[in-house]
mmCIF file of N, CA and C in Angstrom:
data_model
loop_
_atom_site.group_PDB
_atom_site.id
_atom_site.type_symbol
_atom_site.label_atom_id
_atom_site.label_comp_id
_atom_site.label_asym_id
_atom_site.label_seq_id
_atom_site.Cartn_x
_atom_site.Cartn_y
_atom_site.Cartn_z
ATOM 1 N N MET J 230 3.045 25.262 1.853
ATOM 2 C CA MET J 230 2.053 24.309 1.389
ATOM 3 C C MET J 230 0.766 24.544 2.174
ATOM 4 N N SER J 231 -0.325 24.606 1.472
ATOM 5 C CA SER J 231 -1.590 24.908 2.126
ATOM 6 C C SER J 231 -2.101 23.701 2.918
ATOM 7 N N TYR J 232 -2.979 24.016 3.852
ATOM 8 C CA TYR J 232 -3.562 22.965 4.683
ATOM 9 C C TYR J 232 -4.329 21.959 3.826
ATOM 10 N N ALA J 233 -5.041 22.452 2.824
ATOM 11 C CA ALA J 233 -5.827 21.561 1.962
ATOM 12 C C ALA J 233 -4.926 20.598 1.200
ATOM 13 N N MET J 234 -3.785 21.088 0.727
ATOM 14 C CA MET J 234 -2.856 20.237 -0.021
ATOM 15 C C MET J 234 -2.256 19.164 0.891
ATOM 16 N N VAL J 235 -1.880 19.556 2.095
ATOM 17 C CA VAL J 235 -1.331 18.600 3.056
ATOM 18 C C VAL J 235 -2.375 17.550 3.390
ATOM 19 N N LYS J 236 -3.583 17.972 3.632
ATOM 20 C CA LYS J 236 -4.660 17.042 3.968
ATOM 21 C C LYS J 236 -4.920 16.078 2.811
ATOM 22 N N LEU J 237 -4.883 16.591 1.578
ATOM 23 C CA LEU J 237 -5.079 15.735 0.408
ATOM 24 C C LEU J 237 -3.974 14.693 0.300
ATOM 25 N N LEU J 238 -2.724 15.105 0.468
ATOM 26 C CA LEU J 238 -1.608 14.157 0.397
ATOM 27 C C LEU J 238 -1.703 13.091 1.484
ATOM 28 N N LEU J 239 -2.034 13.497 2.684
ATOM 29 C CA LEU J 239 -2.156 12.530 3.782
ATOM 30 C C LEU J 239 -3.318 11.563 3.537
ATOM 31 N N THR J 240 -4.400 12.057 2.964
ATOM 32 C CA THR J 240 -5.544 11.194 2.658
ATOM 33 C C THR J 240 -5.193 10.190 1.567
ATOM 34 N N ILE J 241 -4.459 10.630 0.548
ATOM 35 C CA ILE J 241 -4.030 9.717 -0.515
ATOM 36 C C ILE J 241 -3.131 8.627 0.048
ATOM 37 N N ILE J 242 -2.221 8.998 0.931
ATOM 38 C CA ILE J 242 -1.345 8.002 1.562
ATOM 39 C C ILE J 242 -2.174 7.016 2.388
ATOM 40 N N ASP J 243 -3.156 7.523 3.120
ATOM 41 C CA ASP J 243 -4.009 6.644 3.933
ATOM 42 C C ASP J 243 -4.817 5.675 3.063
ATOM 43 N N ILE J 244 -5.366 6.157 1.976
ATOM 44 C CA ILE J 244 -6.136 5.282 1.080
ATOM 45 C C ILE J 244 -5.233 4.215 0.475
ATOM 46 N N TYR J 245 -4.029 4.633 0.045
ATOM 47 C CA TYR J 245 -3.098 3.664 -0.537
ATOM 48 C C TYR J 245 -2.667 2.633 0.505
ATOM 49 N N TRP J 246 -2.556 3.045 1.774
ATOM 50 C CA TRP J 246 -2.222 2.117 2.863
ATOM 51 C C TRP J 246 -3.268 1.006 2.933
ATOM 52 N N TRP J 247 -4.548 1.378 2.847
ATOM 53 C CA TRP J 247 -5.619 0.391 2.905
ATOM 54 C C TRP J 247 -5.635 -0.505 1.668
ATOM 55 N N ILE J 248 -5.329 0.064 0.502
ATOM 56 C CA ILE J 248 -5.250 -0.739 -0.716
ATOM 57 C C ILE J 248 -4.131 -1.773 -0.603
ATOM 58 N N LEU J 249 -2.999 -1.342 -0.080
ATOM 59 C CA LEU J 249 -1.871 -2.260 0.111
ATOM 60 C C LEU J 249 -2.216 -3.355 1.116
ATOM 61 N N LEU J 250 -2.870 -2.989 2.185
ATOM 62 C CA LEU J 250 -3.286 -3.976 3.186
ATOM 63 C C LEU J 250 -4.279 -4.978 2.585
ATOM 64 N N ALA J 251 -5.214 -4.503 1.775
ATOM 65 C CA ALA J 251 -6.171 -5.403 1.118
ATOM 66 C C ALA J 251 -5.453 -6.357 0.176
ATOM 67 N N THR J 252 -4.435 -5.861 -0.520
ATOM 68 C CA THR J 252 -3.659 -6.716 -1.421
ATOM 69 C C THR J 252 -2.975 -7.837 -0.653
ATOM 70 N N VAL J 253 -2.402 -7.508 0.483
ATOM 71 C CA VAL J 253 -1.714 -8.513 1.303
ATOM 72 C C VAL J 253 -2.706 -9.564 1.806
ATOM 73 N N VAL J 254 -3.829 -9.123 2.330
ATOM 74 C CA VAL J 254 -4.821 -10.057 2.871
ATOM 75 C C VAL J 254 -5.376 -10.958 1.766
ATOM 76 N N ILE J 255 -5.692 -10.386 0.626
ATOM 77 C CA ILE J 255 -6.240 -11.196 -0.467
ATOM 78 C C ILE J 255 -5.190 -12.162 -1.003
ATOM 79 N N SER J 256 -3.917 -11.743 -1.028
ATOM 80 C CA SER J 256 -2.883 -12.677 -1.484
ATOM 81 C C SER J 256 -2.780 -13.877 -0.538
ATOM 82 N N TRP J 257 -2.952 -13.638 0.761
ATOM 83 C CA TRP J 257 -2.967 -14.754 1.705
ATOM 84 C C TRP J 257 -4.174 -15.656 1.460
ATOM 85 N N LEU J 258 -5.338 -15.054 1.246
ATOM 86 C CA LEU J 258 -6.549 -15.844 1.005
ATOM 87 C C LEU J 258 -6.433 -16.656 -0.278
ATOM 88 N N ILE J 259 -5.771 -16.100 -1.278
ATOM 89 C CA ILE J 259 -5.541 -16.846 -2.517
ATOM 90 C C ILE J 259 -4.562 -17.993 -2.268
ATOM 91 N N ALA J 260 -3.508 -17.718 -1.507
ATOM 92 C CA ALA J 260 -2.489 -18.739 -1.233
ATOM 93 C C ALA J 260 -3.076 -19.919 -0.464
ATOM 94 N N PHE J 261 -4.027 -19.647 0.435
ATOM 95 C CA PHE J 261 -4.643 -20.723 1.214
ATOM 96 C C PHE J 261 -5.916 -21.245 0.557
ATOM 97 N N ASP J 262 -6.148 -20.868 -0.686
ATOM 98 C CA ASP J 262 -7.271 -21.343 -1.493
ATOM 99 C C ASP J 262 -8.625 -21.044 -0.852
ATOM 100 N N VAL J 263 -8.729 -19.907 -0.193
ATOM 101 C CA VAL J 263 -10.004 -19.474 0.369
ATOM 102 C C VAL J 263 -10.815 -18.749 -0.701
ATOM 103 N N ILE J 264 -10.106 -17.995 -1.539
ATOM 104 C CA ILE J 264 -10.753 -17.278 -2.631
ATOM 105 C C ILE J 264 -10.545 -18.066 -3.919
ATOM 106 N N ASN J 265 -11.632 -18.277 -4.632
ATOM 107 C CA ASN J 265 -11.588 -18.995 -5.899
ATOM 108 C C ASN J 265 -11.243 -17.993 -7.002
ATOM 109 N N MET J 266 -10.058 -18.111 -7.585
ATOM 110 C CA MET J 266 -9.619 -17.173 -8.611
ATOM 111 C C MET J 266 -10.290 -17.427 -9.962
ATOM 112 N N ARG J 267 -11.073 -18.490 -10.071
ATOM 113 C CA ARG J 267 -11.822 -18.720 -11.307
ATOM 114 C C ARG J 267 -13.063 -17.834 -11.374
ATOM 115 N N SER J 268 -13.399 -17.211 -10.248
ATOM 116 C CA SER J 268 -14.512 -16.269 -10.217
ATOM 117 C C SER J 268 -14.088 -14.967 -10.890
ATOM 118 N N ASN J 269 -14.931 -14.472 -11.793
ATOM 119 C CA ASN J 269 -14.601 -13.236 -12.499
ATOM 120 C C ASN J 269 -14.474 -12.046 -11.555
ATOM 121 N N ALA J 270 -15.337 -11.979 -10.550
ATOM 122 C CA ALA J 270 -15.289 -10.855 -9.609
ATOM 123 C C ALA J 270 -13.988 -10.880 -8.811
ATOM 124 N N ALA J 271 -13.631 -12.047 -8.292
ATOM 125 C CA ALA J 271 -12.398 -12.158 -7.508
ATOM 126 C C ALA J 271 -11.178 -11.855 -8.357
ATOM 127 N N TYR J 272 -11.171 -12.352 -9.581
ATOM 128 C CA TYR J 272 -10.034 -12.117 -10.472
ATOM 129 C C TYR J 272 -9.928 -10.639 -10.843
ATOM 130 N N SER J 273 -11.054 -9.979 -11.063
ATOM 131 C CA SER J 273 -11.044 -8.556 -11.396
ATOM 132 C C SER J 273 -10.530 -7.719 -10.235
ATOM 133 N N ILE J 274 -10.967 -8.039 -9.036
ATOM 134 C CA ILE J 274 -10.485 -7.318 -7.847
ATOM 135 C C ILE J 274 -8.992 -7.533 -7.675
ATOM 136 N N TRP J 275 -8.540 -8.758 -7.838
ATOM 137 C CA TRP J 275 -7.117 -9.071 -7.691
ATOM 138 C C TRP J 275 -6.278 -8.335 -8.737
ATOM 139 N N ARG J 276 -6.752 -8.317 -9.977
ATOM 140 C CA ARG J 276 -6.032 -7.592 -11.036
ATOM 141 C C ARG J 276 -5.954 -6.102 -10.734
ATOM 142 N N TRP J 277 -7.048 -5.509 -10.247
ATOM 143 C CA TRP J 277 -7.069 -4.093 -9.920
ATOM 144 C C TRP J 277 -6.108 -3.778 -8.773
ATOM 145 N N LEU J 278 -6.140 -4.612 -7.719
ATOM 146 C CA LEU J 278 -5.239 -4.394 -6.589
ATOM 147 C C LEU J 278 -3.778 -4.518 -7.019
ATOM 148 N N ASN J 279 -3.477 -5.501 -7.856
ATOM 149 C CA ASN J 279 -2.108 -5.643 -8.365
ATOM 150 C C ASN J 279 -1.699 -4.453 -9.212
ATOM 151 N N ALA J 280 -2.609 -3.960 -10.029
ATOM 152 C CA ALA J 280 -2.300 -2.802 -10.863
ATOM 153 C C ALA J 280 -2.019 -1.563 -10.006
ATOM 154 N N MET J 281 -2.676 -1.472 -8.876
ATOM 155 C CA MET J 281 -2.481 -0.325 -7.989
ATOM 156 C C MET J 281 -1.188 -0.433 -7.174
ATOM 157 N N THR J 282 -0.803 -1.628 -6.787
ATOM 158 C CA THR J 282 0.330 -1.771 -5.863
ATOM 159 C C THR J 282 1.639 -2.175 -6.517
ATOM 160 N N GLU J 283 1.570 -2.852 -7.632
ATOM 161 C CA GLU J 283 2.800 -3.377 -8.245
ATOM 162 C C GLU J 283 3.789 -2.300 -8.689
ATOM 163 N N PRO J 284 3.345 -1.116 -9.146
ATOM 164 C CA PRO J 284 4.336 -0.092 -9.513
ATOM 165 C C PRO J 284 5.253 0.324 -8.361
ATOM 166 N N LEU J 285 4.796 0.220 -7.130
ATOM 167 C CA LEU J 285 5.650 0.548 -5.987
ATOM 168 C C LEU J 285 6.290 -0.684 -5.362
ATOM 169 N N LEU J 286 5.605 -1.823 -5.422
ATOM 170 C CA LEU J 286 6.163 -3.032 -4.830
ATOM 171 C C LEU J 286 7.234 -3.672 -5.714
ATOM 172 N N GLY J 287 7.086 -3.581 -7.018
ATOM 173 C CA GLY J 287 8.030 -4.195 -7.952
ATOM 174 C C GLY J 287 9.470 -3.736 -7.746
ATOM 175 N N PRO J 288 9.727 -2.428 -7.714
ATOM 176 C CA PRO J 288 11.104 -1.980 -7.487
ATOM 177 C C PRO J 288 11.663 -2.407 -6.131
ATOM 178 N N ILE J 289 10.803 -2.460 -5.115
ATOM 179 C CA ILE J 289 11.270 -2.897 -3.791
ATOM 180 C C ILE J 289 11.645 -4.378 -3.848
ATOM 181 N N ARG J 290 10.823 -5.189 -4.526
ATOM 182 C CA ARG J 290 11.116 -6.618 -4.653
ATOM 183 C C ARG J 290 12.417 -6.868 -5.407
ATOM 184 N N SER J 291 12.706 -6.026 -6.392
ATOM 185 C CA SER J 291 13.925 -6.237 -7.177
ATOM 186 C C SER J 291 15.186 -5.935 -6.373
ATOM 187 N N VAL J 292 15.067 -5.134 -5.317
ATOM 188 C CA VAL J 292 16.223 -4.774 -4.492
ATOM 189 C C VAL J 292 16.381 -5.721 -3.305
ATOM 190 N N LEU J 293 15.268 -6.206 -2.764
ATOM 191 C CA LEU J 293 15.312 -7.062 -1.572
ATOM 192 C C LEU J 293 15.865 -8.449 -1.888
ATOM 193 N N PRO J 294 16.666 -8.995 -0.990
ATOM 194 C CA PRO J 294 17.096 -10.379 -1.176
ATOM 195 C C PRO J 294 15.949 -11.345 -0.850
ATOM 196 N N SER J 295 16.064 -12.559 -1.319
ATOM 197 C CA SER J 295 15.050 -13.573 -1.060
ATOM 198 C C SER J 295 15.052 -13.937 0.418
ATOM 199 N N VAL J 296 13.853 -14.027 0.989
ATOM 200 C CA VAL J 296 13.717 -14.346 2.415
ATOM 201 C C VAL J 296 12.932 -15.638 2.559
ATOM 202 N N GLY J 297 13.380 -16.687 1.889
ATOM 203 C CA GLY J 297 12.762 -17.998 2.028
ATOM 204 C C GLY J 297 11.319 -18.062 1.586
ATOM 205 N N GLY J 298 10.972 -17.414 0.502
ATOM 206 C CA GLY J 298 9.611 -17.466 -0.004
ATOM 207 C C GLY J 298 8.665 -16.470 0.642
ATOM 208 N N LEU J 299 9.132 -15.696 1.585
ATOM 209 C CA LEU J 299 8.309 -14.704 2.265
ATOM 210 C C LEU J 299 8.507 -13.354 1.590
ATOM 211 N N ASP J 300 7.426 -12.724 1.176
ATOM 212 C CA ASP J 300 7.495 -11.424 0.513
ATOM 213 C C ASP J 300 7.324 -10.324 1.557
ATOM 214 N N ILE J 301 8.415 -9.644 1.876
ATOM 215 C CA ILE J 301 8.340 -8.576 2.872
ATOM 216 C C ILE J 301 8.279 -7.189 2.233
ATOM 217 N N SER J 302 8.138 -7.144 0.914
ATOM 218 C CA SER J 302 8.079 -5.844 0.243
ATOM 219 C C SER J 302 6.881 -4.992 0.701
ATOM 220 N N PRO J 303 5.696 -5.559 0.971
ATOM 221 C CA PRO J 303 4.614 -4.711 1.491
ATOM 222 C C PRO J 303 4.968 -4.087 2.840
ATOM 223 N N LEU J 304 5.658 -4.819 3.680
ATOM 224 C CA LEU J 304 6.060 -4.272 4.974
ATOM 225 C C LEU J 304 7.030 -3.105 4.793
ATOM 226 N N ILE J 305 7.991 -3.262 3.889
ATOM 227 C CA ILE J 305 8.941 -2.191 3.605
ATOM 228 C C ILE J 305 8.197 -0.972 3.068
ATOM 229 N N LEU J 306 7.253 -1.198 2.151
ATOM 230 C CA LEU J 306 6.495 -0.086 1.583
ATOM 231 C C LEU J 306 5.642 0.600 2.645
ATOM 232 N N LEU J 307 5.040 -0.162 3.544
ATOM 233 C CA LEU J 307 4.260 0.447 4.629
ATOM 234 C C LEU J 307 5.143 1.316 5.513
ATOM 235 N N LEU J 308 6.351 0.856 5.799
ATOM 236 C CA LEU J 308 7.269 1.660 6.602
ATOM 237 C C LEU J 308 7.670 2.943 5.872
ATOM 238 N N ILE J 309 7.939 2.840 4.588
ATOM 239 C CA ILE J 309 8.282 4.026 3.794
ATOM 240 C C ILE J 309 7.108 5.004 3.761
ATOM 241 N N MET J 310 5.910 4.467 3.564
ATOM 242 C CA MET J 310 4.723 5.328 3.523
ATOM 243 C C MET J 310 4.508 6.030 4.856
ATOM 244 N N GLN J 311 4.731 5.339 5.960
ATOM 245 C CA GLN J 311 4.565 5.957 7.276
ATOM 246 C C GLN J 311 5.603 7.061 7.484
ATOM 247 N N PHE J 312 6.831 6.815 7.032
ATOM 248 C CA PHE J 312 7.879 7.821 7.131
ATOM 249 C C PHE J 312 7.518 9.072 6.324
ATOM 250 N N VAL J 313 7.062 8.864 5.085
ATOM 251 C CA VAL J 313 6.680 9.998 4.231
ATOM 252 C C VAL J 313 5.494 10.748 4.827
ATOM 253 N N ARG J 314 4.529 10.005 5.355
ATOM 254 C CA ARG J 314 3.358 10.628 5.983
ATOM 255 C C ARG J 314 3.776 11.492 7.172
ATOM 256 N N ASP J 315 4.637 10.966 8.025
ATOM 257 C CA ASP J 315 5.118 11.728 9.177
ATOM 258 C C ASP J 315 5.946 12.931 8.744
ATOM 259 N N LEU J 316 6.735 12.765 7.700
ATOM 260 C CA LEU J 316 7.551 13.860 7.182
ATOM 261 C C LEU J 316 6.671 14.997 6.659
ATOM 262 N N ILE J 317 5.633 14.654 5.909
ATOM 263 C CA ILE J 317 4.716 15.671 5.394
ATOM 264 C C ILE J 317 4.006 16.378 6.542
ATOM 265 N N ALA J 318 3.515 15.613 7.504
ATOM 266 C CA ALA J 318 2.788 16.196 8.624
ATOM 267 C C ALA J 318 3.684 17.106 9.463
ATOM 268 N N SER J 319 4.895 16.658 9.734
ATOM 269 C CA SER J 319 5.784 17.488 10.557
ATOM 270 C C SER J 319 6.256 18.723 9.797
ATOM 271 N N SER J 320 6.468 18.593 8.493
ATOM 272 C CA SER J 320 6.850 19.757 7.679
ATOM 273 C C SER J 320 5.725 20.781 7.643
ATOM 274 N N ALA J 321 4.500 20.305 7.524
ATOM 275 C CA ALA J 321 3.353 21.210 7.514
ATOM 276 C C ALA J 321 3.212 21.916 8.856
ATOM 277 N N ASN J 322 3.444 21.187 9.956
ATOM 278 C CA ASN J 322 3.377 21.806 11.271
ATOM 279 C C ASN J 322 4.494 22.828 11.455
ATOM 280 N N ALA J 323 5.687 22.507 11.001
ATOM 281 C CA ALA J 323 6.802 23.447 11.125
ATOM 282 C C ALA J 323 6.543 24.699 10.300
ATOM 283 N N TYR J 324 5.939 24.506 9.121
ATOM 284 C CA TYR J 324 5.626 25.640 8.254
ATOM 285 C C TYR J 324 4.533 26.505 8.877
ATOM 286 N N ALA J 325 3.533 25.855 9.472
ATOM 287 C CA ALA J 325 2.399 26.594 10.065
ATOM 288 C C ALA J 325 2.827 27.374 11.297
ATOM 289 N N PHE J 326 3.700 26.788 12.092
ATOM 290 C CA PHE J 326 4.111 27.425 13.333
ATOM 291 C C PHE J 326 5.447 28.118 13.227
ATOM 292 N N GLY J 327 6.089 28.026 12.043
ATOM 293 C CA GLY J 327 7.445 28.485 11.838
ATOM 294 C C GLY J 327 7.654 29.927 11.821
#
């Protein structure tokens, strides 16, 4: 795997990490009524973030047991993403120095 491809994959994972983090923070702000969801801009951002994260969070939520109203699926996804990121980086290093 070329250096450019590895760098691209790691960058995509990093960008998705930030998107997931933004989704979590905005969901908290919505839950505490800090963000007014009647605003078109806020609703559009929320819909976009959900569209980006739900394809990966949905399957995790369907497998996880209920934890008293606490959604830990973003945490699980962040851990999986970190594992995949480290796996790609270490594989690229092993290939480069192998």
